[in-house]
């Protein structure tokens, strides 16, 4: 039996992907040389498609990396000599902060108040802060960042680079690039693709900053640094042999999303999220972890299960429905449910009906 995956990553694969993989085989994509014109044309197509889909300014660069976690390392190495500020709403924000620590930088952190977001009025940063690091949607807690406040804060620190981890909220998140320098994501969540590819979108200003760091003798990386990635990007190439199949599949999915349109994707995501939150809010024994409705994630929902989540997860699995367990120490207290484009309205209905059946027993 093929199961449906509501896990937050890797997640459900889009139904069209099997056909794209077959095409990749028959069209010899699997042996495509990464220095060939065919590869450059594929890279250019992804670049154009992503820029159109997400309104990314043409002068920004789009780099291929291996994962979201690699992108965290790249943005710190290439953007920070001493101080980065990290806004932490869960385990993924923690990880980003640790990356800066492990790279020998001097990061500072702000924690949210309970599970109700940051007290923005209390945030004061050193004048020489070089980078502000945000997780748009923390997948461990199912909380969404208040982007209006990010823009407001940014205006007080215009010299700092603003970085957004959107791994678990793309393609839903709508980014204002006039306030954002670096954005990164991987493909195994909202793009409905197999894992193994990360995307890093970088402003000219961020690339300039990495060149200045390098000139001052800061180590900005050898295998992937902004200057080496940029040099290759200018020819639509990559420094190393990349995940060509992953890039090919991404190109196909970006085209598919363009057909639907970013607005429609956002509306459908919100409708499905509302169905799920309404269900869990009205169901005895369940409670959405985040109380404030405007901070609740639309793409990765975290729900407390009063009697513990393990049994429910197993019962759903037996019916071919895979939902995520809680993150870390909350493994057995929460369920986590992904709401990505690969999850249709019918899939959401099926999930809700199946939980109702289980509860009636
Ligand atoms: C999954 C996830 C990551 C890690 O991405 P990888 O591609 O697995 O390295 C980072 N940030 C967030 C918010 C995530 O959900």
Short mmCIF file of C-alpha atoms and ligand atoms in Angstrom, two decimals:
data_model
loop_
_atom_site.label_atom_id
_atom_site.label_comp_id
_atom_site.label_asym_id
_atom_site.label_seq_id
_atom_site.Cartn_x
_atom_site.Cartn_y
_atom_site.Cartn_z
CA UNK A 1 0.00 0.00 0.00
CA UNK A 2 1.29 3.45 -0.86
CA UNK A 3 0.99 5.66 2.16
CA UNK A 4 0.26 9.36 2.30
CA UNK A 5 2.92 11.33 4.16
CA UNK A 6 1.89 14.30 6.29
CA UNK A 7 5.34 14.28 7.84
CA UNK A 8 7.02 17.70 7.83
CA UNK A 9 10.10 16.64 5.89
CA UNK A 10 10.74 14.59 3.92
CA UNK A 11 7.09 14.77 3.06
CA UNK A 12 4.56 13.68 0.47
CA UNK A 13 6.00 13.65 -3.06
CA UNK A 14 3.93 15.53 -5.66
CA UNK A 15 1.99 13.07 -7.84
CA UNK A 16 3.68 14.41 -11.00
CA UNK A 17 7.22 13.62 -9.81
CA UNK A 18 7.19 9.94 -10.86
CA UNK A 19 6.57 11.04 -14.47
CA UNK A 20 9.34 13.66 -14.27
CA UNK A 21 11.78 11.01 -13.05
CA UNK A 22 10.88 8.82 -16.03
CA UNK A 23 11.49 11.78 -18.35
CA UNK A 24 14.84 12.40 -16.68
CA UNK A 25 15.85 8.85 -17.59
CA UNK A 26 14.61 8.90 -21.17
CA UNK A 27 16.02 12.39 -21.79
CA UNK A 28 19.50 11.37 -20.53
CA UNK A 29 19.41 13.90 -17.69
CA UNK A 30 21.13 11.36 -15.42
CA UNK A 31 24.35 11.55 -17.47
CA UNK A 32 24.13 15.28 -18.17
CA UNK A 33 27.52 16.95 -17.88
CA UNK A 34 27.44 19.88 -15.49
CA UNK A 35 29.74 21.91 -17.77
CA UNK A 36 27.46 21.46 -20.77
CA UNK A 37 25.20 24.01 -22.43
CA UNK A 38 22.24 21.78 -21.53
CA UNK A 39 23.03 22.13 -17.82
CA UNK A 40 23.47 25.91 -18.06
CA UNK A 41 20.15 26.16 -19.80
CA UNK A 42 18.52 24.07 -17.04
CA UNK A 43 20.09 26.29 -14.34
CA UNK A 44 18.93 29.41 -16.19
CA UNK A 45 15.42 28.00 -16.37
CA UNK A 46 15.32 27.35 -12.59
CA UNK A 47 16.71 30.84 -11.97
CA UNK A 48 14.08 32.51 -14.17
CA UNK A 49 11.27 30.32 -12.83
CA UNK A 50 12.04 30.89 -9.14
CA UNK A 51 12.44 34.64 -9.69
CA UNK A 52 9.07 34.81 -11.43
CA UNK A 53 7.26 32.58 -8.94
CA UNK A 54 8.53 34.35 -5.82
CA UNK A 55 9.12 37.90 -7.10
CA UNK A 56 12.84 37.67 -6.45
CA UNK A 57 14.69 40.72 -7.82
CA UNK A 58 16.63 39.82 -11.00
CA UNK A 59 19.93 41.07 -9.52
CA UNK A 60 19.80 38.48 -6.70
CA UNK A 61 21.80 35.29 -7.20
CA UNK A 62 20.37 31.79 -6.80
CA UNK A 63 22.88 29.16 -5.66
CA UNK A 64 22.50 25.39 -5.36
CA UNK A 65 23.75 23.90 -2.09
CA UNK A 66 23.18 20.50 -0.52
CA UNK A 67 20.60 21.29 2.18
CA UNK A 68 19.00 23.89 4.38
CA UNK A 69 21.55 23.18 7.08
CA UNK A 70 24.43 23.81 4.68
CA UNK A 71 22.85 27.16 3.83
CA UNK A 72 22.95 28.15 7.53
CA UNK A 73 26.71 27.60 7.52
CA UNK A 74 27.17 29.50 4.24
CA UNK A 75 25.26 32.60 5.39
CA UNK A 76 27.19 32.84 8.66
CA UNK A 77 30.62 32.21 7.12
CA UNK A 78 30.00 34.68 4.33
CA UNK A 79 28.12 37.32 6.26
CA UNK A 80 29.55 37.58 9.76
CA UNK A 81 32.95 38.41 11.16
CA UNK A 82 31.81 38.82 14.77
CA UNK A 83 28.16 39.42 15.63
CA UNK A 84 25.02 37.82 14.31
CA UNK A 85 21.66 38.15 16.10
CA UNK A 86 19.41 35.10 16.20
CA UNK A 87 15.66 35.19 16.79
CA UNK A 88 14.73 31.84 18.21
CA UNK A 89 11.24 30.31 18.24
CA UNK A 90 12.22 26.66 18.29
CA UNK A 91 14.87 24.05 17.56
CA UNK A 92 15.68 25.24 14.04
CA UNK A 93 16.47 28.72 15.31
CA UNK A 94 18.67 27.07 17.96
CA UNK A 95 20.53 25.16 15.28
CA UNK A 96 21.20 28.36 13.32
CA UNK A 97 22.62 29.99 16.47
CA UNK A 98 24.84 26.96 17.15
CA UNK A 99 26.23 27.11 13.62
CA UNK A 100 27.43 30.66 14.33
CA UNK A 101 28.95 29.55 17.64
CA UNK A 102 30.69 26.55 16.08
CA UNK A 103 32.15 28.79 13.38
CA UNK A 104 33.76 30.85 16.14
CA UNK A 105 31.55 33.91 15.75
CA UNK A 106 30.03 35.76 18.67
CA UNK A 107 26.26 35.33 18.16
CA UNK A 108 23.58 36.80 20.39
CA UNK A 109 20.12 35.34 20.79
CA UNK A 110 16.57 36.46 21.49
CA UNK A 111 14.04 33.94 22.70
CA UNK A 112 10.32 34.29 22.23
CA UNK A 113 8.02 34.76 25.25
CA UNK A 114 6.61 31.34 26.02
CA UNK A 115 5.07 30.29 22.74
CA UNK A 116 3.70 33.69 21.83
CA UNK A 117 6.40 35.31 19.71
CA UNK A 118 8.96 37.98 20.55
CA UNK A 119 8.49 41.06 22.67
CA UNK A 120 9.67 43.26 19.81
CA UNK A 121 9.64 46.48 21.84
CA UNK A 122 12.40 45.08 24.08
CA UNK A 123 14.80 44.13 21.32
CA UNK A 124 17.96 46.20 21.27
CA UNK A 125 20.93 45.16 19.20
CA UNK A 126 24.53 46.29 19.21
CA UNK A 127 25.12 48.97 16.57
CA UNK A 128 27.72 46.80 14.81
CA UNK A 129 25.48 43.73 14.39
CA UNK A 130 26.24 42.28 10.97
CA UNK A 131 23.40 39.86 10.36
CA UNK A 132 19.88 39.21 11.66
CA UNK A 133 18.90 35.53 11.42
CA UNK A 134 15.22 34.53 11.38
CA UNK A 135 13.42 31.23 11.00
CA UNK A 136 10.24 32.09 9.14
CA UNK A 137 8.43 28.98 10.30
CA UNK A 138 9.93 26.97 13.13
CA UNK A 139 9.05 23.39 12.32
CA UNK A 140 9.57 22.17 15.88
CA UNK A 141 6.90 24.46 17.42
CA UNK A 142 4.70 25.28 14.42
CA UNK A 143 5.05 29.03 14.90
CA UNK A 144 5.21 31.59 12.15
CA UNK A 145 7.31 34.75 12.33
CA UNK A 146 5.61 38.14 12.36
CA UNK A 147 7.15 39.59 9.20
CA UNK A 148 5.82 43.13 9.77
CA UNK A 149 7.93 43.31 12.91
CA UNK A 150 10.99 42.05 11.05
CA UNK A 151 10.66 44.91 8.53
CA UNK A 152 10.23 47.40 11.37
CA UNK A 153 13.29 46.09 13.22
CA UNK A 154 15.34 46.04 10.05
CA UNK A 155 14.77 49.76 9.53
CA UNK A 156 16.65 50.40 12.81
CA UNK A 157 19.67 48.36 11.67
CA UNK A 158 19.91 49.11 7.96
CA UNK A 159 23.50 47.88 7.66
CA UNK A 160 22.80 44.36 8.91
CA UNK A 161 21.98 41.59 6.45
CA UNK A 162 18.58 40.00 6.99
CA UNK A 163 18.47 36.23 6.55
CA UNK A 164 15.30 34.12 6.40
CA UNK A 165 15.17 30.36 6.80
CA UNK A 166 12.00 29.46 4.86
CA UNK A 167 12.67 25.72 4.63
CA UNK A 168 9.25 24.68 5.95
CA UNK A 169 7.11 27.59 4.71
CA UNK A 170 8.07 27.87 1.05
CA UNK A 171 6.17 28.08 -1.38
CA UNK A 172 3.53 29.56 0.96
CA UNK A 173 5.64 32.42 2.41
CA UNK A 174 5.48 35.77 0.60
CA UNK A 175 8.84 37.50 1.01
CA UNK A 176 9.49 41.21 0.70
CA UNK A 177 12.95 41.22 -0.83
CA UNK A 178 13.40 44.93 -0.21
CA UNK A 179 13.95 43.89 3.44
CA UNK A 180 15.72 40.57 2.87
CA UNK A 181 19.25 39.71 1.77
CA UNK A 182 19.45 35.94 2.03
CA UNK A 183 16.72 33.33 1.84
CA UNK A 184 17.24 29.60 1.92
CA UNK A 185 15.22 26.41 1.63
CA UNK A 186 15.50 22.77 0.63
CA UNK A 187 13.20 20.81 -1.67
CA UNK A 188 11.97 17.88 0.45
CA UNK A 189 9.27 19.87 2.24
CA UNK A 190 6.99 22.28 0.36
CA UNK A 191 8.27 21.40 -3.10
CA UNK A 192 7.18 17.78 -2.75
CA UNK A 193 10.51 16.46 -4.02
CA UNK A 194 13.02 13.91 -2.76
CA UNK A 195 15.73 15.34 -0.46
CA UNK A 196 19.23 16.29 -1.54
CA UNK A 197 19.11 19.88 -2.77
CA UNK A 198 19.19 23.25 -1.03
CA UNK A 199 18.61 26.68 -2.59
CA UNK A 200 20.26 29.85 -1.36
CA UNK A 201 19.07 33.22 -2.68
CA UNK A 202 21.55 36.04 -2.05
CA UNK A 203 21.51 39.81 -2.63
CA UNK A 204 24.38 41.71 -4.31
CA UNK A 205 24.91 43.47 -0.96
CA UNK A 206 25.47 40.13 0.80
CA UNK A 207 27.98 39.07 -1.84
CA UNK A 208 29.78 42.39 -1.45
CA UNK A 209 29.93 41.84 2.33
CA UNK A 210 31.52 38.39 1.84
CA UNK A 211 34.17 39.91 -0.44
CA UNK A 212 34.97 42.50 2.22
CA UNK A 213 35.25 39.80 4.90
CA UNK A 214 37.60 37.83 2.69
CA UNK A 215 39.73 40.93 2.04
CA UNK A 216 40.03 41.35 5.82
CA UNK A 217 41.35 37.79 6.13
CA UNK A 218 38.18 36.10 7.42
CA UNK A 219 37.81 32.50 6.26
CA UNK A 220 34.55 32.41 4.27
CA UNK A 221 34.74 28.77 3.14
CA UNK A 222 36.54 26.92 0.39
CA UNK A 223 34.15 24.52 -1.27
CA UNK A 224 31.17 26.87 -1.35
CA UNK A 225 31.68 30.56 -0.64
CA UNK A 226 29.60 33.39 -2.14
CA UNK A 227 32.44 34.53 -4.43
CA UNK A 228 33.06 30.98 -5.80
CA UNK A 229 29.32 30.28 -6.13
CA UNK A 230 28.82 33.66 -7.81
CA UNK A 231 31.64 33.13 -10.27
CA UNK A 232 30.05 29.86 -11.39
CA UNK A 233 26.53 31.33 -11.30
CA UNK A 234 27.55 33.98 -13.80
CA UNK A 235 27.98 31.09 -16.32
CA UNK A 236 25.01 29.15 -14.90
CA UNK A 237 27.39 26.54 -13.57
CA UNK A 238 28.26 25.18 -10.12
CA UNK A 239 31.69 24.82 -8.48
CA UNK A 240 31.22 21.05 -7.98
CA UNK A 241 29.25 18.31 -9.73
CA UNK A 242 25.78 19.10 -8.41
CA UNK A 243 22.58 17.13 -7.90
CA UNK A 244 21.51 17.44 -11.54
CA UNK A 245 18.48 15.19 -11.13
CA UNK A 246 17.30 17.25 -8.15
CA UNK A 247 17.75 20.47 -10.14
CA UNK A 248 15.86 18.99 -13.12
CA UNK A 249 12.96 17.95 -10.89
CA UNK A 250 12.92 21.36 -9.20
CA UNK A 251 12.65 23.02 -12.61
CA UNK A 252 9.60 20.90 -13.42
CA UNK A 253 7.92 21.62 -10.11
CA UNK A 254 8.61 25.36 -10.36
CA UNK A 255 6.89 25.32 -13.77
CA UNK A 256 3.98 23.40 -12.25
CA UNK A 257 3.67 25.96 -9.42
CA UNK A 258 3.81 28.82 -11.95
CA UNK A 259 0.81 27.30 -13.72
CA UNK A 260 -1.15 27.32 -10.47
CA UNK A 261 0.22 30.70 -9.37
CA UNK A 262 1.74 31.74 -6.05
CA UNK A 263 -1.47 33.46 -4.93
CA UNK A 264 -3.57 30.36 -5.50
CA UNK A 265 -1.01 28.20 -3.66
CA UNK A 266 -1.21 30.58 -0.68
CA UNK A 267 -5.01 30.60 -0.67
CA UNK A 268 -5.26 26.81 -0.87
CA UNK A 269 -2.69 26.45 1.90
CA UNK A 270 -4.70 28.77 4.16
CA UNK A 271 -7.97 26.97 3.44
CA UNK A 272 -6.48 23.58 4.28
CA UNK A 273 -4.79 24.94 7.42
CA UNK A 274 -8.08 26.44 8.56
CA UNK A 275 -9.86 23.10 8.12
CA UNK A 276 -7.23 21.39 10.23
CA UNK A 277 -7.10 24.03 12.97
CA UNK A 278 -10.90 24.15 13.17
CA UNK A 279 -11.00 20.39 13.53
CA UNK A 280 -8.34 20.15 16.23
CA UNK A 281 -9.65 23.19 18.15
CA UNK A 282 -13.11 21.66 18.41
CA UNK A 283 -11.96 18.13 19.18
CA UNK A 284 -11.72 17.03 22.82
CA UNK A 285 -8.23 15.86 23.75
CA UNK A 286 -6.46 17.98 21.11
CA UNK A 287 -5.10 21.49 21.25
CA UNK A 288 -3.05 23.48 18.71
CA UNK A 289 0.27 24.16 20.47
CA UNK A 290 0.31 27.84 19.47
CA UNK A 291 -2.54 29.80 21.05
CA UNK A 292 -2.28 33.04 19.09
CA UNK A 293 -4.05 32.35 15.80
CA UNK A 294 -2.01 34.89 13.79
CA UNK A 295 1.25 33.12 14.77
CA UNK A 296 0.05 29.62 13.95
CA UNK A 297 1.91 28.03 11.10
CA UNK A 298 -0.10 27.43 7.95
CA UNK A 299 2.35 24.82 6.65
CA UNK A 300 3.51 22.72 9.63
CA UNK A 301 0.86 22.34 12.30
CA UNK A 302 1.79 21.21 15.78
CA UNK A 303 -1.03 19.79 17.90
CA UNK A 304 -0.91 18.61 21.51
CA UNK A 305 -2.54 15.24 22.08
CA UNK A 306 -3.77 14.90 25.64
CA UNK A 307 -3.53 11.12 25.86
CA UNK A 308 -0.12 11.07 24.14
CA UNK A 309 0.53 10.93 20.41
CA UNK A 310 2.18 7.54 19.96
CA UNK A 311 -0.95 5.40 19.77
CA UNK A 312 -2.72 7.79 17.40
CA UNK A 313 0.34 7.93 15.12
CA UNK A 314 0.42 4.11 15.00
CA UNK A 315 -3.33 3.83 14.37
CA UNK A 316 -3.11 6.33 11.50
CA UNK A 317 -0.10 4.52 10.08
CA UNK A 318 -2.07 1.28 10.01
CA UNK A 319 -4.57 3.11 7.79
CA UNK A 320 -1.86 4.35 5.44
CA UNK A 321 -1.59 7.86 6.86
CA UNK A 322 1.77 8.98 8.21
CA UNK A 323 1.83 12.03 10.50
CA UNK A 324 4.89 13.35 12.28
CA UNK A 325 5.62 12.89 15.96
CA UNK A 326 6.51 15.84 18.17
CA UNK A 327 10.00 17.30 17.94
CA UNK A 328 12.69 16.16 20.39
CA UNK A 329 11.43 15.91 23.96
CA UNK A 330 7.83 16.36 22.72
CA UNK A 331 8.00 13.26 20.55
CA UNK A 332 5.15 11.56 22.41
CA UNK A 333 3.07 14.66 23.33
CA UNK A 334 2.49 16.26 19.93
CA UNK A 335 1.66 15.37 16.39
CA UNK A 336 3.03 17.46 13.54
CA UNK A 337 1.14 17.71 10.27
CA UNK A 338 2.53 19.13 7.07
CA UNK A 339 0.25 21.15 4.82
CA UNK A 340 2.15 21.48 1.55
CA UNK A 341 0.99 21.72 -2.10
CA UNK A 342 1.36 17.92 -2.39
CA UNK A 343 -1.45 17.59 0.17
CA UNK A 344 -4.78 18.03 -1.59
CA UNK A 345 -8.02 19.12 0.02
CA UNK A 346 -9.17 15.47 -0.31
CA UNK A 347 -6.07 14.30 1.56
CA UNK A 348 -6.88 16.70 4.40
CA UNK A 349 -10.48 15.44 4.45
CA UNK A 350 -9.25 11.86 4.60
CA UNK A 351 -6.93 12.67 7.50
CA UNK A 352 -9.73 14.33 9.47
CA UNK A 353 -12.26 11.57 8.76
CA UNK A 354 -9.78 8.88 9.72
CA UNK A 355 -8.97 10.58 13.04
CA UNK A 356 -12.71 10.85 13.73
CA UNK A 357 -13.12 7.13 13.04
CA UNK A 358 -10.25 6.27 15.36
CA UNK A 359 -11.70 8.44 18.13
CA UNK A 360 -15.14 6.83 17.81
CA UNK A 361 -13.75 3.36 18.44
C1 LIG B 1 14.01 20.94 7.88
C2 LIG B 1 14.45 22.29 8.30
C3 LIG B 1 15.80 22.68 8.20
C4 LIG B 1 16.87 21.73 7.78
O1 LIG B 1 16.83 21.54 6.39
P1 LIG B 1 17.73 20.36 5.75
O2 LIG B 1 17.47 20.53 4.29
O3 LIG B 1 17.20 19.10 6.34
O4 LIG B 1 19.13 20.63 6.14
C5 LIG B 1 16.13 23.97 8.55
N1 LIG B 1 15.21 24.84 8.97
C6 LIG B 1 13.90 24.52 9.08
C7 LIG B 1 12.92 25.54 9.53
C8 LIG B 1 13.49 23.23 8.74
O5 LIG B 1 12.19 22.89 8.86
#
